[in-house]
C-alpha cells in the first residue's frame, strides 16, 4: 500500500487537560510526573492485522491512568471508523490491575525497553489477528475476536482454518490461560515471560528464564472453572555441581541477553517459524560475566542483589541458538520435538547475535557481529531436513570504525531477494542494498525498515537538506525535511526519477508506521501538535493502491482514513522554539526562549542553560514539540535554553557519526563549546529573544548528557559556570560491552583518556551529581567514584542519591521534585534570585 498520510488533515479525536497561562508552567513538574511525561492516555504500539482494515493498539483510559488496555481500530463495510476495547486489565484483575506485581525478569525487560506503563504493555497476535496473547501481573491471557452477524449471533474464529473474509462487527472475549498450572506449581511453570502465539493461533510459547514452555490452546471453556489448556516444558537449562547437586544456574533460555535488549533493541529470545511447526530459540550462559551487586542502603535489612553484568573489556555472555521441529498429534496437541540442532556459525569471532528475521516462505536470517562491531555476517539458517541447523554466509560487511544496526534488516523480499543495511562511506549515507546493490539514494539516511515487499521497501529516513529531488508531496505540504525529521517513505528497488522516494508522511516530524496489505497505521509527533498523532488508513480496492504508486505525483488513494483518539494531557503551553545551525560544524540547534507570559519574556539578557544529550546514537533536536516542553519550563524560570546535537548524534550520515570514534570526550565537549561561542550572533538574528549572558552558562543532562554536564564544569570552567549531572557514566570501563566498545574499542588507554574521574582535581565550579541506587544500566558506582575522587581532591560538590530509582526516574514524587531541586541549585550557583 502507498499513500501520502498527512496526519494534520485527519481529526484525531483528542481530549486534553488544559491549564491556562502561567499556571501551566507552575504546574508542569507535577503534571509531567503524574502523567508519565504526558504519555498516559496516548495510543501506542499499533500493529495492523489482516488485510489492514483492522489494527491493534494499546492505550490507557485517561491522562493520569497508568493501566494500559488492548484496543482495536477498525473500519466497517461502510467506511465508518470504530475503536473497540478488547481487553481491560481492571475487568480481568479488578483492583489488582492498579497494584502491579510483575516478575523481576519482566521488570528488567521493561527497563531495557524503557517501558513505564502497567497493565497490558505488550502483546503477540497470530497471523490473522484473531487471537492475541499478553500478560498482566505475571498471568497469561488470550483475547479472541469473533464476528457479530446481522442476526446478532457471533461467529468465533476456527483455529484450524482461515478467518472469514467478510468481516462483521468485532466482538472480543478474554480468558486466562493455564492459571491452574501456574498456581499449583509456580516453580515449574512461572514466571510467564514474553509469550508469543504461533502464527496459526493454536499454540503459545513463553519462557520462565530456565524453561521454554509450550501451551496447547484448548477449546474455549463454557464454565470459567474448566480449562482445556495443556502446558509442557519443551526445553530446560540447568546446572549441577560435581556431585550432581543443583548449582548456580547461569544459563537462561528464550530471553535476550542484557546487551541485546539494552543496546541492540532485540528483546526476543525465541522465534516461531511461519509454519508454526518450527522454533528458533536462544540460550546463553553468563558464567564468564562479572558478578555485580546492587543494594538499597535505605533498607539495610534487604540483601544486595547479585547480577551478572558485561562490563566493557570483560567477558560477554556465551550465546547459542537452537533450531527445533515440533510435532503435534491429530488433536493438534504437542507430541514432542522430532529434531533439534545447534545453529552453527563462527561464534568465537562473531559473538553478538544482533538480529533474527524469519519470514514466510524462507529460512531464518541471522545477523551476527564481531566484538568491536567492525565486521558482520548475514547468515541463512538451513531449516530443511538435509542441512538442518547449518548456516550459509549470504553477505559480509566491514567498516573501519563500526557497523550500524538498522532495525528491520536483514530481510528477504517475498520473492527471495536479500535486503541489507550499508554504511556507505563514499556516499556518506546509511543506505539499503538488495542482493548487494545499493538502491536507496545518496543523502537519504535510512534509520529503520518497516516493511519489505517485492517492489519496494517502507523505511524511516532522515534526508540531507542539500540533496536534490524533493518529493512533490513534501514541497506542497511545506516544512523542512532534514536531519530533524524522521520521515516514512517508500523506496523502489529500481529507483525513480524523483530519486526513488515516495513519501508516506508529508509533514516533518518523528514518524513510524505499521504496514498491511491494504492498510496502515502511521503514528508519531510533530511541531504543530502537542500529542501523539495516530492515523489508521485503509484502501478497500487494490487497484487504487497501484494507481497511487504509479502516479507521477502520488496523492491519497481512494479509501478510508481516521485518527485514533488520544486522551493524554497536554502541558498547556507551546514551546517558544527557534531552530538554527551554529558554528563551523553547522550544529543543529534548538533555542527555547521564555514564553510571552513569563516574567522573563522581555529581559534584555538571560543566563544560558545548555540541555544536551550530546552522545552517540541519539538526537534531541528533532521536529517534535514534546522534546521541548521541559526546556520551556526551564526558559520560564529565567534561562535561555539551548539544545545542540553535536558530532556522533546521528542523522547526518556515517562520517558525522564516526567523528567521535575513540574520542567521545573531547569531541562532544568541543561541540557544546563551539555552540556557546556562536550563540550570541545567532540569537541577535531572532526577534524578541533575550541575548545570552555568556558569563552565566550552565548545563544539565541525563545519562550521556549527565556525563557531558560533569565534563563541562571539569574541563571547561571558563565556559560553564555550574552543572547538574544525572546518572553520568564517569568511568567507561563500568559500562556495557556492546555500546562502549563500539565507540572506544578495546585499548585500555582509550578508556583512560575518555573517562572523567581523573579530572576531579580540576573542579572549580558548582556540580550536582544525581543518581538512582537501583539503576542497573548506569550503576551508581559511576557517580560514587567521581564523588570519591572529588572528595580526595578536596573539591566541594553536591550529591543527590535517589533511593529505589532506576535509569528512568519514574517515581512520581522524585520526578516532580527533581526539576525544582536542580533549578534552585543552578540559580544559587549563579547568584540569581
Coordinates of C-alpha atoms in Angstrom, one line a residue, residues 158-379:
X158 CA -11.9 -21.6 13.7
X159 CA -8.3 -22.1 14.8
X160 CA -7.9 -24.8 12.1
X161 CA -8.9 -22.6 9.2
X162 CA -8.5 -19.1 7.8
X163 CA -10.7 -16.4 9.3
X164 CA -13.8 -15.4 7.4
X165 CA -13.3 -13.0 4.6
X166 CA -16.4 -11.0 5.3
X167 CA -15.7 -9.0 8.5
X168 CA -18.6 -8.0 10.7
X169 CA -18.6 -6.1 13.9
X170 CA -15.7 -7.4 16.1
X171 CA -16.6 -9.0 19.4
X172 CA -13.9 -9.9 21.9
X173 CA -13.7 -12.4 24.7
X174 CA -10.7 -12.9 27.1
X175 CA -9.7 -15.7 29.4
X176 CA -6.7 -16.7 31.5
X177 CA -4.6 -19.5 30.1
X178 CA -3.1 -22.3 32.3
X179 CA -3.9 -20.4 35.5
X180 CA -4.3 -23.7 37.5
X181 CA -0.9 -24.9 36.4
X182 CA 0.7 -21.6 37.4
X183 CA -1.0 -21.7 40.8
X184 CA -0.4 -25.4 41.6
X185 CA 3.3 -25.5 40.6
X186 CA 4.7 -22.0 40.2
X187 CA 8.3 -23.2 40.5
X188 CA 7.9 -25.2 37.3
X189 CA 5.5 -23.0 35.2
X190 CA 6.3 -19.5 36.3
X191 CA 7.2 -16.7 35.7
X192 CA 5.5 -16.2 32.4
X193 CA 7.8 -14.1 30.3
X194 CA 7.5 -12.8 26.7
X195 CA 4.6 -15.0 25.4
X196 CA 4.4 -15.4 21.7
X197 CA 1.4 -17.1 19.9
X198 CA 2.1 -19.3 16.9
X199 CA 1.2 -17.8 13.5
X200 CA -1.7 -20.3 13.1
X201 CA -3.1 -19.4 16.5
X202 CA -3.0 -22.9 18.0
X203 CA -0.1 -22.7 20.5
X204 CA 1.8 -20.3 22.7
X205 CA 5.4 -20.3 23.6
X206 CA 6.8 -18.4 26.6
X207 CA 9.9 -18.7 28.8
X208 CA 10.4 -18.9 32.5
X209 CA 14.0 -18.0 32.0
X210 CA 15.2 -21.5 32.6
X211 CA 12.5 -23.4 30.6
X212 CA 10.8 -22.9 27.3
X213 CA 7.1 -23.6 27.8
X214 CA 4.6 -24.6 25.1
X215 CA 0.9 -24.2 25.7
X216 CA -1.8 -26.0 23.7
X217 CA -4.7 -23.7 23.4
X218 CA -7.7 -25.8 24.2
X219 CA -11.4 -25.2 23.5
X220 CA -12.9 -22.1 24.9
X221 CA -14.5 -23.1 28.2
X222 CA -18.2 -22.6 28.8
X223 CA -17.5 -23.0 32.5
X224 CA -14.9 -20.5 33.8
X225 CA -13.5 -23.1 36.2
X226 CA -12.8 -25.6 33.4
X227 CA -9.8 -25.1 31.2
X228 CA -8.5 -27.4 28.5
X229 CA -5.1 -25.9 28.1
X230 CA -2.0 -28.1 28.4
X231 CA 1.4 -26.8 29.2
X232 CA 4.7 -28.5 28.6
X233 CA 8.4 -27.6 29.2
X234 CA 9.9 -28.4 25.8
X235 CA 13.5 -27.4 26.7
X236 CA 15.1 -26.7 30.0
X237 CA 18.6 -25.5 31.0
X238 CA 20.0 -26.3 34.4
X239 CA 23.4 -26.6 36.1
X240 CA 24.7 -29.2 38.6
X241 CA 27.9 -29.2 40.6
X242 CA 30.5 -32.0 40.5
X243 CA 28.4 -34.1 43.0
X244 CA 25.2 -33.8 40.9
X245 CA 23.5 -31.2 43.2
X246 CA 21.9 -28.1 41.8
X247 CA 24.3 -25.2 41.4
X248 CA 24.1 -21.6 40.5
X249 CA 22.2 -21.5 37.2
X250 CA 24.0 -19.0 35.0
X251 CA 22.1 -20.3 32.0
X252 CA 18.9 -18.6 30.5
X253 CA 16.7 -19.8 27.7
X254 CA 14.3 -17.9 25.5
X255 CA 15.4 -14.5 26.7
X256 CA 17.6 -11.8 25.1
X257 CA 20.8 -11.2 27.0
X258 CA 21.4 -7.9 28.6
X259 CA 23.3 -6.1 25.8
X260 CA 20.8 -7.4 23.2
X261 CA 18.0 -5.6 25.0
X262 CA 19.9 -2.5 26.2
X263 CA 21.9 -1.8 23.0
X264 CA 20.6 -3.8 20.1
X265 CA 16.9 -3.2 20.5
X266 CA 16.4 -7.0 20.4
X267 CA 14.0 -8.1 23.2
X268 CA 13.1 -11.5 21.9
X269 CA 14.9 -14.8 22.7
X270 CA 12.8 -17.2 20.6
X271 CA 11.0 -17.0 17.2
X272 CA 8.2 -19.1 15.7
X273 CA 8.5 -20.3 12.1
X274 CA 5.8 -19.0 9.8
X275 CA 4.6 -22.6 9.5
X276 CA 4.0 -22.8 13.3
X277 CA 5.9 -26.2 13.4
X278 CA 9.5 -24.9 14.0
X279 CA 11.0 -22.7 16.5
X280 CA 14.4 -21.0 16.8
X281 CA 15.5 -20.1 20.4
X282 CA 18.4 -18.6 22.2
X283 CA 20.1 -19.8 25.3
X284 CA 23.0 -18.1 26.9
X285 CA 25.5 -18.6 29.7
X286 CA 26.5 -15.7 31.9
X287 CA 29.1 -17.6 33.9
X288 CA 32.0 -15.6 32.4
X289 CA 30.4 -12.3 33.2
X290 CA 31.4 -10.4 36.3
X291 CA 29.1 -10.6 39.3
X292 CA 27.9 -7.1 40.4
X293 CA 25.7 -6.2 43.4
X294 CA 23.0 -3.6 43.7
X295 CA 21.8 -2.6 47.1
X296 CA 19.3 -0.3 48.7
X297 CA 21.2 1.5 51.6
X298 CA 17.9 3.0 52.8
X299 CA 16.8 -0.6 53.6
X300 CA 19.7 -2.2 55.4
X301 CA 17.6 -5.4 56.1
X302 CA 17.4 -6.1 52.3
X303 CA 20.3 -8.1 50.9
X304 CA 22.2 -6.8 48.0
X305 CA 21.0 -8.2 44.7
X306 CA 23.7 -10.1 42.7
X307 CA 23.6 -9.9 38.9
X308 CA 25.9 -10.6 36.0
X309 CA 27.0 -7.6 34.1
X310 CA 29.0 -7.5 30.8
X311 CA 31.3 -4.6 31.6
X312 CA 33.5 -3.2 28.8
X313 CA 36.8 -5.0 28.3
X314 CA 35.4 -8.1 30.2
X315 CA 33.6 -11.2 29.0
X316 CA 30.2 -11.3 27.4
X317 CA 27.5 -13.9 27.9
X318 CA 28.0 -17.0 25.7
X319 CA 25.1 -17.1 23.3
X320 CA 23.8 -20.1 21.4
X321 CA 20.9 -20.7 19.0
X322 CA 18.9 -23.9 18.6
X323 CA 16.6 -24.9 15.8
X324 CA 13.8 -27.3 16.7
X325 CA 11.0 -29.1 14.9
X326 CA 7.8 -29.6 16.9
X327 CA 5.4 -32.5 16.5
X328 CA 1.6 -32.3 17.1
X329 CA -1.0 -35.1 17.3
X330 CA -4.3 -35.4 15.5
X331 CA -5.9 -33.1 18.1
X332 CA -3.2 -30.5 17.5
X333 CA -1.6 -31.1 20.9
X334 CA 2.1 -31.1 21.4
X335 CA 3.7 -34.5 20.9
X336 CA 7.4 -33.8 21.3
X337 CA 10.4 -32.5 19.4
X338 CA 11.3 -34.5 16.4
X339 CA 14.6 -32.8 15.5
X340 CA 17.0 -30.3 17.1
X341 CA 20.2 -28.8 16.0
X342 CA 22.6 -26.2 17.5
X343 CA 22.9 -23.4 14.9
X344 CA 26.4 -23.4 13.6
X345 CA 28.5 -20.3 12.9
X346 CA 31.9 -18.9 13.9
X347 CA 30.8 -18.0 17.4
X348 CA 34.4 -17.2 18.6
X349 CA 34.7 -14.4 16.0
X350 CA 31.0 -13.3 15.8
X351 CA 29.8 -13.4 19.4
X352 CA 26.8 -11.0 19.0
X353 CA 23.5 -12.2 17.6
X354 CA 22.3 -8.8 16.5
X355 CA 19.1 -9.6 14.6
X356 CA 16.9 -12.6 13.7
X357 CA 14.3 -12.5 10.9
X358 CA 12.1 -15.4 9.9
X359 CA 9.7 -14.5 7.1
X360 CA 7.1 -16.6 5.3
X361 CA 8.4 -18.9 2.6
X362 CA 12.1 -18.5 3.6
X363 CA 14.6 -19.9 6.0
X364 CA 15.5 -17.7 9.0
X365 CA 18.1 -15.0 8.7
X366 CA 20.7 -14.1 11.3
X367 CA 22.9 -11.0 11.6
X368 CA 26.0 -11.7 13.7
X369 CA 28.7 -9.2 14.7
X370 CA 32.3 -9.4 15.9
X371 CA 33.3 -7.9 19.3
X372 CA 34.1 -4.4 18.0
X373 CA 31.2 -4.5 15.5
X374 CA 33.5 -3.7 12.6
X375 CA 32.6 -6.9 10.8
X376 CA 29.3 -8.8 10.5
X377 CA 27.8 -11.7 8.6
X378 CA 24.3 -12.3 7.3
X379 CA 23.6 -16.0 7.7

